[in-house]
Each structure stands twice: as C-alpha cells, then as structure tokens.
CSV table of C-alpha atoms in Angstrom, one decimal:
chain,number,residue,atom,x,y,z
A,140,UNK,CA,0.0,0.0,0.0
A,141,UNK,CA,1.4,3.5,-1.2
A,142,UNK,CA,1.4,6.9,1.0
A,143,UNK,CA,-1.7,8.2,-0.6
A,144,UNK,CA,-3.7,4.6,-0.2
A,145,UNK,CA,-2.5,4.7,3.6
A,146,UNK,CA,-3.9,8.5,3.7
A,147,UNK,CA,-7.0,7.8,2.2
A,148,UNK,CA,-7.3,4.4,4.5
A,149,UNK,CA,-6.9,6.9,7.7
A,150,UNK,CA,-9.2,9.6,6.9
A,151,UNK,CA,-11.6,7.0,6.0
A,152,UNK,CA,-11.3,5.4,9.3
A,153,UNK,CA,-11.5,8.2,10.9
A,154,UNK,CA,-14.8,9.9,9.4
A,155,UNK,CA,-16.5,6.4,10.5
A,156,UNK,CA,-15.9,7.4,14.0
A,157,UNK,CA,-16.6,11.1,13.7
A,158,UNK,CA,-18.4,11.1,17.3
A,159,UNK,CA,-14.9,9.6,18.7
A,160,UNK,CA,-12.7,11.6,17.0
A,161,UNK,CA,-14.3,14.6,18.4
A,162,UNK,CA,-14.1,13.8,21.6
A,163,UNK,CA,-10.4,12.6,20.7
A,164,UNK,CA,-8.9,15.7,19.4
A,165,UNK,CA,-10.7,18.6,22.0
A,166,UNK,CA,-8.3,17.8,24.6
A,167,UNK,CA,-5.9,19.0,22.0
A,168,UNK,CA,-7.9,22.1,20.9
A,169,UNK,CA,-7.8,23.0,25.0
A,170,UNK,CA,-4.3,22.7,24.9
A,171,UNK,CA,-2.9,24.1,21.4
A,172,UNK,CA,-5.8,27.4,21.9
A,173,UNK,CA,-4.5,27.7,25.6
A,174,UNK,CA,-1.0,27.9,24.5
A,175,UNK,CA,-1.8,30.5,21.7
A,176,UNK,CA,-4.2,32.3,24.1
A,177,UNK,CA,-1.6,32.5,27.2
A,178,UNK,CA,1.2,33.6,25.0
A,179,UNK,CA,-1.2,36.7,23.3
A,180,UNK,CA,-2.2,37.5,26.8
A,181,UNK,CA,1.7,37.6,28.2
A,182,UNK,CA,2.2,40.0,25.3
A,183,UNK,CA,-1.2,41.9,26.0
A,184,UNK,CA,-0.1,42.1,29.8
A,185,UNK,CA,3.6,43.0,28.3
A,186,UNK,CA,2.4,46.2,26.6
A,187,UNK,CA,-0.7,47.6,28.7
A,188,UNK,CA,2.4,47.9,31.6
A,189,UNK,CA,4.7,49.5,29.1
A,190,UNK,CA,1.7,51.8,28.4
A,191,UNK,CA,1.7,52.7,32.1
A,192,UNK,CA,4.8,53.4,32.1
A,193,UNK,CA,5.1,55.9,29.6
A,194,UNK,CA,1.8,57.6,30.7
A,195,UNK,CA,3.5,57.7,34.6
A,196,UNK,CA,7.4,57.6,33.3
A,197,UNK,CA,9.8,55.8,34.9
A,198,UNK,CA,11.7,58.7,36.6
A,199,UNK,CA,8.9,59.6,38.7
A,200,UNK,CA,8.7,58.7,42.8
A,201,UNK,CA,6.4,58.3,45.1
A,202,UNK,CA,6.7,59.0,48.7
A,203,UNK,CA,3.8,57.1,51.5
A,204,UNK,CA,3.0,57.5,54.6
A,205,UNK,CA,4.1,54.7,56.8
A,206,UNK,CA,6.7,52.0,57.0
A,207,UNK,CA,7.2,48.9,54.2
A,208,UNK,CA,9.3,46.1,54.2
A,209,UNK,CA,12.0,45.2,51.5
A,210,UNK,CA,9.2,44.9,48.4
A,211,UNK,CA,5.7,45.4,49.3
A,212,UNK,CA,3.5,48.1,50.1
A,213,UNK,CA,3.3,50.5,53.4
A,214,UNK,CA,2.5,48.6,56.0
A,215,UNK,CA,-0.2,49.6,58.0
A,216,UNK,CA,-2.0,48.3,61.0
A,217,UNK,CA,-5.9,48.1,59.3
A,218,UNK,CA,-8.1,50.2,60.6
A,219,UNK,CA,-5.4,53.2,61.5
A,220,UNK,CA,-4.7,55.9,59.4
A,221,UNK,CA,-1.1,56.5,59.3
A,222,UNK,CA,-0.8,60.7,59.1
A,223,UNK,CA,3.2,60.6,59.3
A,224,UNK,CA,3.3,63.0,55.9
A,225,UNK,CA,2.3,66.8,55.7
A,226,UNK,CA,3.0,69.6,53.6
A,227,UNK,CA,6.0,70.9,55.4
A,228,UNK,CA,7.4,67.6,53.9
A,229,UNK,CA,6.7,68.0,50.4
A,230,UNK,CA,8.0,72.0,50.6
A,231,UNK,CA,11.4,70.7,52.4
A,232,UNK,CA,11.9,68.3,49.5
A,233,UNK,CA,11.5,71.5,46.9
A,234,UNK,CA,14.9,73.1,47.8
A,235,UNK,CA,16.8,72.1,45.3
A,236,UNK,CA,19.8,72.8,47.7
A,237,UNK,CA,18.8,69.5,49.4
A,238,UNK,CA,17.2,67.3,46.8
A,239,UNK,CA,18.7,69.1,43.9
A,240,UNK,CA,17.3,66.1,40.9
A,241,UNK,CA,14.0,67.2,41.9
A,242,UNK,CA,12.2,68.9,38.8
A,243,UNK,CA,9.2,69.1,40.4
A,244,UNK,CA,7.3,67.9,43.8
A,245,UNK,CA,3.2,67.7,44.3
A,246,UNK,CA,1.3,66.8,47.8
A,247,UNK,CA,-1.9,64.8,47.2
A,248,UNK,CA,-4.8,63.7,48.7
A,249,UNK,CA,-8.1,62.3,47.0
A,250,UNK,CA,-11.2,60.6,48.2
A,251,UNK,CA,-14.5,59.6,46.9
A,252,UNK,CA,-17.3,61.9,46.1
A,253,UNK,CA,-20.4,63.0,43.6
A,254,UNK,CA,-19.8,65.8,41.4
A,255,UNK,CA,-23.6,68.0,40.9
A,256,UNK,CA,-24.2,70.1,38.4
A,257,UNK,CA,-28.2,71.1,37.8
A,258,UNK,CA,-29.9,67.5,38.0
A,259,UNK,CA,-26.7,66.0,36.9
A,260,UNK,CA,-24.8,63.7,39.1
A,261,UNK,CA,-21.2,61.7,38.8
A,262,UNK,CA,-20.1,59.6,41.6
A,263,UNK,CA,-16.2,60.0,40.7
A,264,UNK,CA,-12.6,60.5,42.7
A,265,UNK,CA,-11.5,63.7,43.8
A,266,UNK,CA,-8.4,64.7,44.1
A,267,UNK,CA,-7.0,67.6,45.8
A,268,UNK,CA,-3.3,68.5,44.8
A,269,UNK,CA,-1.3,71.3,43.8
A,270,UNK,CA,-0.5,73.7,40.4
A,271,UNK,CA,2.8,71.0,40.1
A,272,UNK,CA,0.6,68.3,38.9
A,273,UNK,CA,0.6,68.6,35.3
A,274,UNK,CA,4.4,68.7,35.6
A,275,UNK,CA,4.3,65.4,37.4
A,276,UNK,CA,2.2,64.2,35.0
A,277,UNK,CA,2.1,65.1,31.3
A,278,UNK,CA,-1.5,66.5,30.6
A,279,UNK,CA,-2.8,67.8,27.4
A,280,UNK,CA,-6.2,70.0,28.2
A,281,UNK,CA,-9.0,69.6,25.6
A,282,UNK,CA,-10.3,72.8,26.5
A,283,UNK,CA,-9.6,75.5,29.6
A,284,UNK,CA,-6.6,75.6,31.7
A,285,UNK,CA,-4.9,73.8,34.6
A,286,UNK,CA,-5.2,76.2,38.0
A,287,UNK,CA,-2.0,77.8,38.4
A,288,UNK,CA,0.1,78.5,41.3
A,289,UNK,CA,-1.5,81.7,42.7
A,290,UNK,CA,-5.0,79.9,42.5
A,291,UNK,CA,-4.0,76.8,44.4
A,292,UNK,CA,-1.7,78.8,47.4
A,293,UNK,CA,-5.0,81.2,47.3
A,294,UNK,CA,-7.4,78.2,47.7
A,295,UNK,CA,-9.5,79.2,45.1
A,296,UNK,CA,-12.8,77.7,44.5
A,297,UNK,CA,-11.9,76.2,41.4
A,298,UNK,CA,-12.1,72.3,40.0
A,299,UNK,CA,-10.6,70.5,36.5
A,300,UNK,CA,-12.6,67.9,35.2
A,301,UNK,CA,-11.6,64.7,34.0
A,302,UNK,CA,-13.3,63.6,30.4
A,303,UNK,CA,-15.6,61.5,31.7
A,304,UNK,CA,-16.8,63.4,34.2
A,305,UNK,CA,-17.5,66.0,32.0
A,306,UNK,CA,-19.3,64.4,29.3
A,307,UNK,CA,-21.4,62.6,32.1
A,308,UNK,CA,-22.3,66.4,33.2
A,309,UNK,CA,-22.5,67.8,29.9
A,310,UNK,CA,-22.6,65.7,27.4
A,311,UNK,CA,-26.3,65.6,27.3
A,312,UNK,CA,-26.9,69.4,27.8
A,313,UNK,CA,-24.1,70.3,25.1
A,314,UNK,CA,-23.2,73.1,27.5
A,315,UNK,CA,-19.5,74.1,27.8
A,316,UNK,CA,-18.1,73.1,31.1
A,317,UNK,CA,-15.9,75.5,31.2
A,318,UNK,CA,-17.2,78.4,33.3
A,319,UNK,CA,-20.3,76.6,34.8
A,320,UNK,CA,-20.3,76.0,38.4
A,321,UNK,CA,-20.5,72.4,40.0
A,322,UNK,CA,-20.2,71.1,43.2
A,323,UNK,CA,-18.8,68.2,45.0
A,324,UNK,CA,-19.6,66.2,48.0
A,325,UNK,CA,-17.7,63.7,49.6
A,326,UNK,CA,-19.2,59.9,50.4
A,327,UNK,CA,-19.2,61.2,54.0
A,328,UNK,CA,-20.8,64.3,53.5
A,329,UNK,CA,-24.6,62.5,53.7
A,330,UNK,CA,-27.4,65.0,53.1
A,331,UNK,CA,-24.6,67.9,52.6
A,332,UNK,CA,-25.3,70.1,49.7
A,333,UNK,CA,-21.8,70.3,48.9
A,334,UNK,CA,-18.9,73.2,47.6
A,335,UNK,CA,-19.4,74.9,44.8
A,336,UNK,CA,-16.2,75.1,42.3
A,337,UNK,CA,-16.1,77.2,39.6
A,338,UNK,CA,-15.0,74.5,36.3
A,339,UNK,CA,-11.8,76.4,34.8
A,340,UNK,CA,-10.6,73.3,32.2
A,341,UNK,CA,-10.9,69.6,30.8
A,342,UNK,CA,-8.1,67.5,30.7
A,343,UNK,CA,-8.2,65.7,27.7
A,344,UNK,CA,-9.1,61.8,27.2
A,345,UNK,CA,-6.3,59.8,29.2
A,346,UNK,CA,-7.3,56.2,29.3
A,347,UNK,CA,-6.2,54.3,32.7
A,348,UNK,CA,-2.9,53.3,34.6
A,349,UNK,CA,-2.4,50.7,36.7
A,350,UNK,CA,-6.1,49.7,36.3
A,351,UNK,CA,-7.3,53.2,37.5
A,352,UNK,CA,-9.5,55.2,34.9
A,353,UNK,CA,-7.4,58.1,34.9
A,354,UNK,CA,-11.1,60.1,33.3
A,355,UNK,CA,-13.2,60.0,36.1
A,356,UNK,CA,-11.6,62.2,38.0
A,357,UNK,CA,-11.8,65.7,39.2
A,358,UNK,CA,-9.1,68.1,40.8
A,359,UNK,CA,-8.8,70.8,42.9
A,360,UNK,CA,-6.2,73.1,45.0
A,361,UNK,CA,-4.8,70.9,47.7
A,362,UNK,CA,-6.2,73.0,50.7
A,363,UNK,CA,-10.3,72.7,49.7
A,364,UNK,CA,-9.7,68.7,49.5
A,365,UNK,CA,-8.6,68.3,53.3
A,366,UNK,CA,-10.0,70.7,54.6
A,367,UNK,CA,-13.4,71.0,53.4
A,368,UNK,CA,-14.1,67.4,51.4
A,369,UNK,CA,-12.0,65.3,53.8
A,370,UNK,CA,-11.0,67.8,57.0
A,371,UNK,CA,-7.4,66.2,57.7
A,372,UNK,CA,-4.1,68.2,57.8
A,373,UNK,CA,-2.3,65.3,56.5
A,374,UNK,CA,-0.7,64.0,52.8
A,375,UNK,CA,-1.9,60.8,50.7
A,376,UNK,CA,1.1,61.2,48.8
A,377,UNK,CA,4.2,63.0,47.7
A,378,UNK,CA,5.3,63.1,44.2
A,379,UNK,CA,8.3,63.9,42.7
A,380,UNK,CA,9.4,63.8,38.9
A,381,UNK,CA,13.5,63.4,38.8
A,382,UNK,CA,15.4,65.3,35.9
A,383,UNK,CA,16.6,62.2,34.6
A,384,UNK,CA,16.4,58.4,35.6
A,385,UNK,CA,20.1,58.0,35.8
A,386,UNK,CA,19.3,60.2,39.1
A,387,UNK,CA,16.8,58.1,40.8
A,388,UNK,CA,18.9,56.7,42.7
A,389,UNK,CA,20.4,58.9,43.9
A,390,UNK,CA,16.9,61.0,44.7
A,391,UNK,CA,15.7,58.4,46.4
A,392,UNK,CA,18.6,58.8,49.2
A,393,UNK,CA,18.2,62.5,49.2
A,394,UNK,CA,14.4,62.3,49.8
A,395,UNK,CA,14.9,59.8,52.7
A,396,UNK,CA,17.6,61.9,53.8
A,397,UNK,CA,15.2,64.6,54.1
A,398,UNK,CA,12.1,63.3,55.5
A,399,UNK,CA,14.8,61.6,58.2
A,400,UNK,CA,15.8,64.8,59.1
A,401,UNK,CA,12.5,66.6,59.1
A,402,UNK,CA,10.8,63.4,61.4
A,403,UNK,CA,13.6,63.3,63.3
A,404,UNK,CA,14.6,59.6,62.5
A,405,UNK,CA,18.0,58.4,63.1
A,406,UNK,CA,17.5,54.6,62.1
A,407,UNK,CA,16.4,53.7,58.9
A,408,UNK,CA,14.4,50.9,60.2
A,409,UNK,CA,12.4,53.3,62.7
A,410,UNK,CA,11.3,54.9,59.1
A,411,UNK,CA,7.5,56.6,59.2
A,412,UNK,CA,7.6,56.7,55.3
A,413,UNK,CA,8.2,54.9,52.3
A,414,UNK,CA,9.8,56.2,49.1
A,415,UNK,CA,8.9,53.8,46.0
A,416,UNK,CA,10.1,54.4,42.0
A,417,UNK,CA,7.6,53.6,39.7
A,418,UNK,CA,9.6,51.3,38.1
A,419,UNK,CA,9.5,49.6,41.0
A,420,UNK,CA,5.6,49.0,41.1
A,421,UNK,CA,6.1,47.8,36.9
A,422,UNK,CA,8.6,45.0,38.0
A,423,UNK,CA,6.4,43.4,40.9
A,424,UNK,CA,3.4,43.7,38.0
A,425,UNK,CA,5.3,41.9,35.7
A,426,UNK,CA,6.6,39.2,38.3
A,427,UNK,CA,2.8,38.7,39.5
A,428,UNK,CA,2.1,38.5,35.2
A,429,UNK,CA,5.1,36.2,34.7
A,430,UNK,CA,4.0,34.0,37.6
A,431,UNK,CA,0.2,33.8,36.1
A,432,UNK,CA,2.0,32.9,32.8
A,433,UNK,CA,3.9,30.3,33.9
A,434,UNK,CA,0.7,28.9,36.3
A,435,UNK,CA,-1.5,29.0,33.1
A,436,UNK,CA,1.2,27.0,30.7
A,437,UNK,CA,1.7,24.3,33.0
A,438,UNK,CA,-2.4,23.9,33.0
A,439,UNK,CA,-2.0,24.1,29.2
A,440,UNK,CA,0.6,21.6,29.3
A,441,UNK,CA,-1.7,19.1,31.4
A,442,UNK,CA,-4.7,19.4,29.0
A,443,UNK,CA,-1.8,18.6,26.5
A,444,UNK,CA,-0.8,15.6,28.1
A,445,UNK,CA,-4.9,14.4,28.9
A,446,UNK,CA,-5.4,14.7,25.2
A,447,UNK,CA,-2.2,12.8,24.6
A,448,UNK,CA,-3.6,10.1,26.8
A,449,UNK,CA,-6.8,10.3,25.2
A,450,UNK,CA,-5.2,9.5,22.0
A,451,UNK,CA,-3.0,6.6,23.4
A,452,UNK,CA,-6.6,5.1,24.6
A,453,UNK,CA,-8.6,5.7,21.8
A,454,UNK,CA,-5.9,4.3,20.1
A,455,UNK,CA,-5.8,1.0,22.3
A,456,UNK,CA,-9.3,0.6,21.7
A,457,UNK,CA,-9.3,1.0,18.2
A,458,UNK,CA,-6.4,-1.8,17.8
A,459,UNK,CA,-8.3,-4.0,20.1
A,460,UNK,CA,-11.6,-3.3,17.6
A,461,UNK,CA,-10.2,-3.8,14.3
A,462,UNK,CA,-7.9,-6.6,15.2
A,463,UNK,CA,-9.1,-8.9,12.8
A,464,UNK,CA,-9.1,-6.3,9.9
A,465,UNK,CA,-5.4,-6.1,11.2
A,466,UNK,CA,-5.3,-9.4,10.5
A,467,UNK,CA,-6.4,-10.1,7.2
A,468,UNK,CA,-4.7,-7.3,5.6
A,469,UNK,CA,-1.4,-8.9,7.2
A,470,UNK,CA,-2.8,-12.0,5.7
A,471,UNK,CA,-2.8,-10.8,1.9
A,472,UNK,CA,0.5,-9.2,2.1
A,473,UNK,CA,0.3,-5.6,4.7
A,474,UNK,CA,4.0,-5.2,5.9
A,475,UNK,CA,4.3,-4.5,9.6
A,476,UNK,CA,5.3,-1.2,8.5
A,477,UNK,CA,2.4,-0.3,6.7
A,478,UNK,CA,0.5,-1.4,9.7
A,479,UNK,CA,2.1,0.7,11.8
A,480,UNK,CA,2.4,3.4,9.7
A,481,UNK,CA,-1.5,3.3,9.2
A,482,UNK,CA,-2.0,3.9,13.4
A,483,UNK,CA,0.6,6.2,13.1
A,484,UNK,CA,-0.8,8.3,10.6
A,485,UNK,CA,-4.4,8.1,12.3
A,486,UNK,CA,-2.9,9.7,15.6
A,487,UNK,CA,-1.0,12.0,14.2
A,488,UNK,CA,-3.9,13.4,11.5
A,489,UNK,CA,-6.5,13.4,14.8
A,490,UNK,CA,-3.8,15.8,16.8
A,491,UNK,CA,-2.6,17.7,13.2
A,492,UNK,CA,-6.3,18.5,12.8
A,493,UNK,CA,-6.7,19.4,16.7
A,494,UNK,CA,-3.8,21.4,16.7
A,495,UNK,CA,-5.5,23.6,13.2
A,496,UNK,CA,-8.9,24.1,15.6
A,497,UNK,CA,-6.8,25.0,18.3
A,498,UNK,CA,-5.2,27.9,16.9
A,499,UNK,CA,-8.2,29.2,15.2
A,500,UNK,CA,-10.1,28.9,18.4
A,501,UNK,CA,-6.7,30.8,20.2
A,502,UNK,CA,-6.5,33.2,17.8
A,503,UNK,CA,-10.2,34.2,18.0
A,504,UNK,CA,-10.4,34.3,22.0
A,505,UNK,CA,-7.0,36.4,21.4
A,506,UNK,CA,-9.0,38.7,19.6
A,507,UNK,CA,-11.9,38.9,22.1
A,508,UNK,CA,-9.6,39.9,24.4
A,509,UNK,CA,-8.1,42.5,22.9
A,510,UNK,CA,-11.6,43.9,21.8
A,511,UNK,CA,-12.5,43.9,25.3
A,512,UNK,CA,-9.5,45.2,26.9
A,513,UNK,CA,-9.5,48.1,24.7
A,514,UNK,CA,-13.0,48.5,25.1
A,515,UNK,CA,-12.6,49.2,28.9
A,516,UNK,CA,-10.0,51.4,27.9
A,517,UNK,CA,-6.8,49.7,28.4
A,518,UNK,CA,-3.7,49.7,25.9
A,519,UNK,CA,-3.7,46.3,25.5
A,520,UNK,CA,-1.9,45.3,22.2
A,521,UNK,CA,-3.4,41.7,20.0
A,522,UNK,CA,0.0,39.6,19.3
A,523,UNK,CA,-0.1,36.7,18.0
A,524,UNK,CA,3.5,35.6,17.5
A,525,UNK,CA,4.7,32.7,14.9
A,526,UNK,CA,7.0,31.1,17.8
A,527,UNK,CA,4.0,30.6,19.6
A,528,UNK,CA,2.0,29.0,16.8
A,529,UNK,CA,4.6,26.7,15.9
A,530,UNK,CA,5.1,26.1,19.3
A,531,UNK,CA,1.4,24.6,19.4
A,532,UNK,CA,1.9,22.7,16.3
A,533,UNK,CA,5.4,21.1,17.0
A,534,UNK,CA,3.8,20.0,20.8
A,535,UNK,CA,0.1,19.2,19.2
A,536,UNK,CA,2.0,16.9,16.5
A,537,UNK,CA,4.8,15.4,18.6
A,538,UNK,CA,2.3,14.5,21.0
A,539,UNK,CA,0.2,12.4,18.4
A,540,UNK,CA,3.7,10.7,17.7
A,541,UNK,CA,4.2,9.9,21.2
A,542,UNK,CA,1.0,8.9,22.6
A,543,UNK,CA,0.3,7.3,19.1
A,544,UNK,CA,4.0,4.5,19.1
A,545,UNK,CA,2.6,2.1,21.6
A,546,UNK,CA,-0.6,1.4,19.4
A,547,UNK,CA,0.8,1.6,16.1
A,548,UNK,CA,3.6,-1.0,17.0
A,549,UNK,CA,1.2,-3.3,18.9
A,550,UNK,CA,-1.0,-3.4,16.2
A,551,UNK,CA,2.2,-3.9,13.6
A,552,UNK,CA,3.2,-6.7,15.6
A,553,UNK,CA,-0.1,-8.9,15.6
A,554,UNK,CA,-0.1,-12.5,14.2
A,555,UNK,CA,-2.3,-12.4,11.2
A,556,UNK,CA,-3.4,-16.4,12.3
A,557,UNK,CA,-4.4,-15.1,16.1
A,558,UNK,CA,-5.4,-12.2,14.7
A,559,UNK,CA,-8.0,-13.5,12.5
A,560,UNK,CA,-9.2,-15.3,15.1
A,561,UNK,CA,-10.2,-12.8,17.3
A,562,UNK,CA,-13.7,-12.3,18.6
C-alpha cells in the first residue's frame, strides 16, 4: 500500500468514528488554543504595563505615609490611618539645595465623592493636589486651563474635570463646562449640599494606569480637598518627577535623607515613610504577570498531556476493535510497516487537525480579548507571535507521535493467524 492509499485508508477510518474523534482531538484544541491564548495574553499584559509606564514615566517617585518592608506596600495596622506626611514635607523636598534632581514635587490627597451640576450627578474620585501636577504628570487640556500657582496657594474655589466626568455632566446638555459651576460632595458628606467650584478646564481623554480610569476624576487646590471634602491636615502622597532616571537613585537617598531629618529619625528601620520608584511598582506587576503565565502554561501543558492520553486510549481501543481487519490485511500481504504506519498516521492526522482548531479557536479568543480590553480602555496590544504557533503545532504533532508509538507497534506486531481469530 502507497502513501496516498494509507492517507485515504486513515481519513476513511477516521470519518466512520466522527463522534470519537471529536471527543479525541478537543483535549488537544484545549491545549494548542490555551498555549496561543496565554502567549497573546503575556504579550497583551507586556504592553498595557509598558503603556503605564510611559503615561507615569519611569523617573517619577512616590513617597507614602508609613513604614514597608523590602518589596511590598506601606504597611499599616488596618483600621489606623497612618498621618506621618504633611505639607512641610513636600515643601522641604522643593529646595533644590537639598534634593537638587527634583524637577518638580506635588502633595496629594483624593477621596470619593459626587460631582452636581443642575440634576446631573457623577459619583467620581476627587483629588486635591497642587499647580505641580501637570508637571508630574504630562496633561494635554481639551479645553480651559490647569489652575496655576497663585489659584492653588489662594485656595480658590476652582475644580478640573476629567473627560468623563464631563461628558457625564454635559454631554447631554451640550453646554460648555468650562465656566459653569458644579459642586462636590464627599461619600461622607450624607445630606450635605456640597462646595461649589467654579469649572476652569478639561483635561483631555487619558485612558487608565495601573487599572485606575485616569477620566473619572476631578481636581482641585490641595487645601479645599482636606479641609473641606476630607478635614485632615495630612498628605496621601508625595510626588516627585526626577530630571533624569540616571538620578533616581540617587533621589531616592536624598528624599529619605530629608524626610529623616525633618521626622527626626536616626535609624532607617524606625522609618514613618516609604519612598517607591515607579519602576518599582512595573517590576512586581510583571513578576505577578510572569507567575500567572507560567501557572497558566503548565495547566495548558496538562490538557496537552490528557489529550495525549486520550489518544493513546482511543488508540488501544481501536487496535483492540479492528484486530481482525489487522489481520487479514497482514494476511494478503500488509507489511508491519504499513501497519504501523496506518496507526501512526491516524494519531498524528486526529492531533494535526486538533492542533488547526486549536489555533483558530486561540486566535479568536486572542481577539476577544483584545476587543474587550481596549474596550474598557486599556492599551492592551493583539500579538499573536509565529513562535507561539509553531510552538502549538510542533507540541500538538509530537504529542500524536508519542501517545500514538505504543498502538501503532502493537498493532504492527499482531499474528495475522491469532489475529484472524479474534472475537
């Protein structure tokens, strides 16, 4: 019997059992379209954090109340608010003679709140920082202005308005925000009318960062957050944008230095604050994403290896069923290479044709993903590399090899006599 006769044979066999061979080849698809899918979704995960990172920039810092260990966050006891940060802080870090990297420093503080405006309502973030912020972070205003320094040191009653927040308030109406009055309540603020602010700009559309919509949002001088939304005297946050990131380093000591001096701290380890780079925050996103990849390819591994199985049993049974068709074709002449070759052939077209489902089906969940990731606004890129599809291929194939030996030789090695006699 020639190649193509041994082709024909398999496929033939192999549409006779089409319920079987279903069932046969989906542990493959599972595998093949989870390999394809975790691989797009490293590369998805690879470029949303790149995305965060040149919205935020990687020679920016961030300075938090209380103490952290090595890696993690601030720790905190729960329930207490840690208030070790205030604005003398933030305006000893601005002389340059002492932190002299520094290109700009901003205090923070934001809570949650509803922004009015006629029957309009946006349940949103507040934040209350100073006329640094667009410095810390690059802003491009669709219309109006940023408030500037004499209007945040004054306190004025003014507000910026994220995107959404404005098109939530306005959209409807058509009117321009710009100029209208609005005011904002915090979530503690029950039954409170709240302040009215005077709408001076719109930041243009910014997406999110680090799964925060950066859109819903709202900002206002420093001084009107704390002490009329939230009535603390104390800072969120600290940031501070560094001239260039060969100097973070070296920032990062004189900020410590600093706020060591101006707590009165003389052991590092007795520390009431905690200074972080925001490339800091990327790498433990990416270890978290790296660990999630790796968790997710061993479980596409093991629906690998069940299909594999599935095919060495299918295979078994099949050998066992057609054992005396195995014998009267060794009976008018069928080489135990053709034999084998046959079984062979069968395996490897039922995990050739999983394999071709599977990375349709990968591709097209790929795809999903992507539509809804940059449908809830994230920079999330669709990548569907050719390593990782001929990574699926070369596993879905060798695996039909494998799983497919055993039955093909046991069946090769049959006596046609015994054979025919089966029942």
């Amino acid at each position: 019997m020639n190649f193509v006769s041994t082709i024909k044979l398999v496929f033939r066999t192999l549409l006779a059992r089409k319920g079987r061979s279903f069932l046969t080849i989906l542990g493959i698809v599972i595998g093949v379209a989870g390999v394809i899918i975790i691989i797009a979704l490293g590369a998805g995960a690879q470029s949303l954090v790149l995305g965060q990172i040149t919205k935020l920039g990687t020679n920016l810092l961030a300075v938090q109340p209380g103490m952290s260990n090595e890696k993690g966050p601030p720790s905190q006891i729960f329930g207490i608010v840690v208030t070790s940060l205030v604005q003398q802080d933030a305006d000893a870090l601005r002389d340059p003679g002492r932190v002299p990297h520094a290109v700009a420093v901003n205090s923070g503080v934001q809570g949650s709140g509803t922004v009015i405006w006629g029957n309009q309502s946006a349940d949103t973030t507040f934040v209350g920082t100073q006329y640094t912020y667009p410095q810390i972070i690059s802003l491009t205003m669709k219309e109006g202005q940023f408030f500037d320094q004499q209007q945040g040191q004054g306190n004025a009653n003014v507000v910026v308005l994220g995107s959404q927040v404005a098109s939530d308030l306005f959209g409807q109406s058509g009117v321009d925000p710009v100029g209208q009055v609005v005011k904002v309540k915090s979530v503690s603020e029950e039954g409170s009318g709240g302040i009215p602010l005077r709408v001076i700009g719109v930041i243009a559309e910014r997406g999110s960062a680090f799964f925060q919509n950066l859109d819903d949002q709202v900002f206002m001088p420093l001084a009107i957050a704390q002490q009329q939304l939230l009535g603390i005297h104390y800072l969120q946050s600290i940031s501070i944008k560094v001239d260039s990131a060969d100097h973070v380093d070296q920032t990062i000591g004189d900020v410590k230095a600093v706020l060591s001096q101006q707590h009165h701290i003389t052991r590092e380890v007795d520390a009431d604050f905690t200074v972080r780079n925001i490339a800091d925050a990327v790498s433990i996103l990416s270890t978290v994403t790296n660990a999630l990849r790796l968790f997710l390819t061993a479980m596409a591994a093991i629906a690998l290896l069940v299909g594999g199985i599935g095919i060495l049993n299918i295979m078994m049974v099949t050998v066992a069923e057609r054992t005396r068709e195995i014998g009267l074709r060794k009976a008018v002449g069928a080489t135990n290479a053709a034999v084998r070759n046959q079984f062979l052939f069968e395996a490897g077209a039922l995990t050739s044709l999983g394999g071709i489902v599977g990375i349709i089906v990968g591709i097209v969940i790929s795809y999903l993903i992507f539509l809804l990731m940059n449908y809830l606004g994230y920079d999330w890129a669709f990548v569907i590399s050719l390593s990782s599809v001929l990574l699926a291929v070369g596993v879905s194939i060798l695996t039909g090899v494998v799983f497919g030996l055993y039955p093909a030789f046991k069946a090769s090695k049959l006596n046609p006599i015994e054979a025919l006699r089966y029942e």
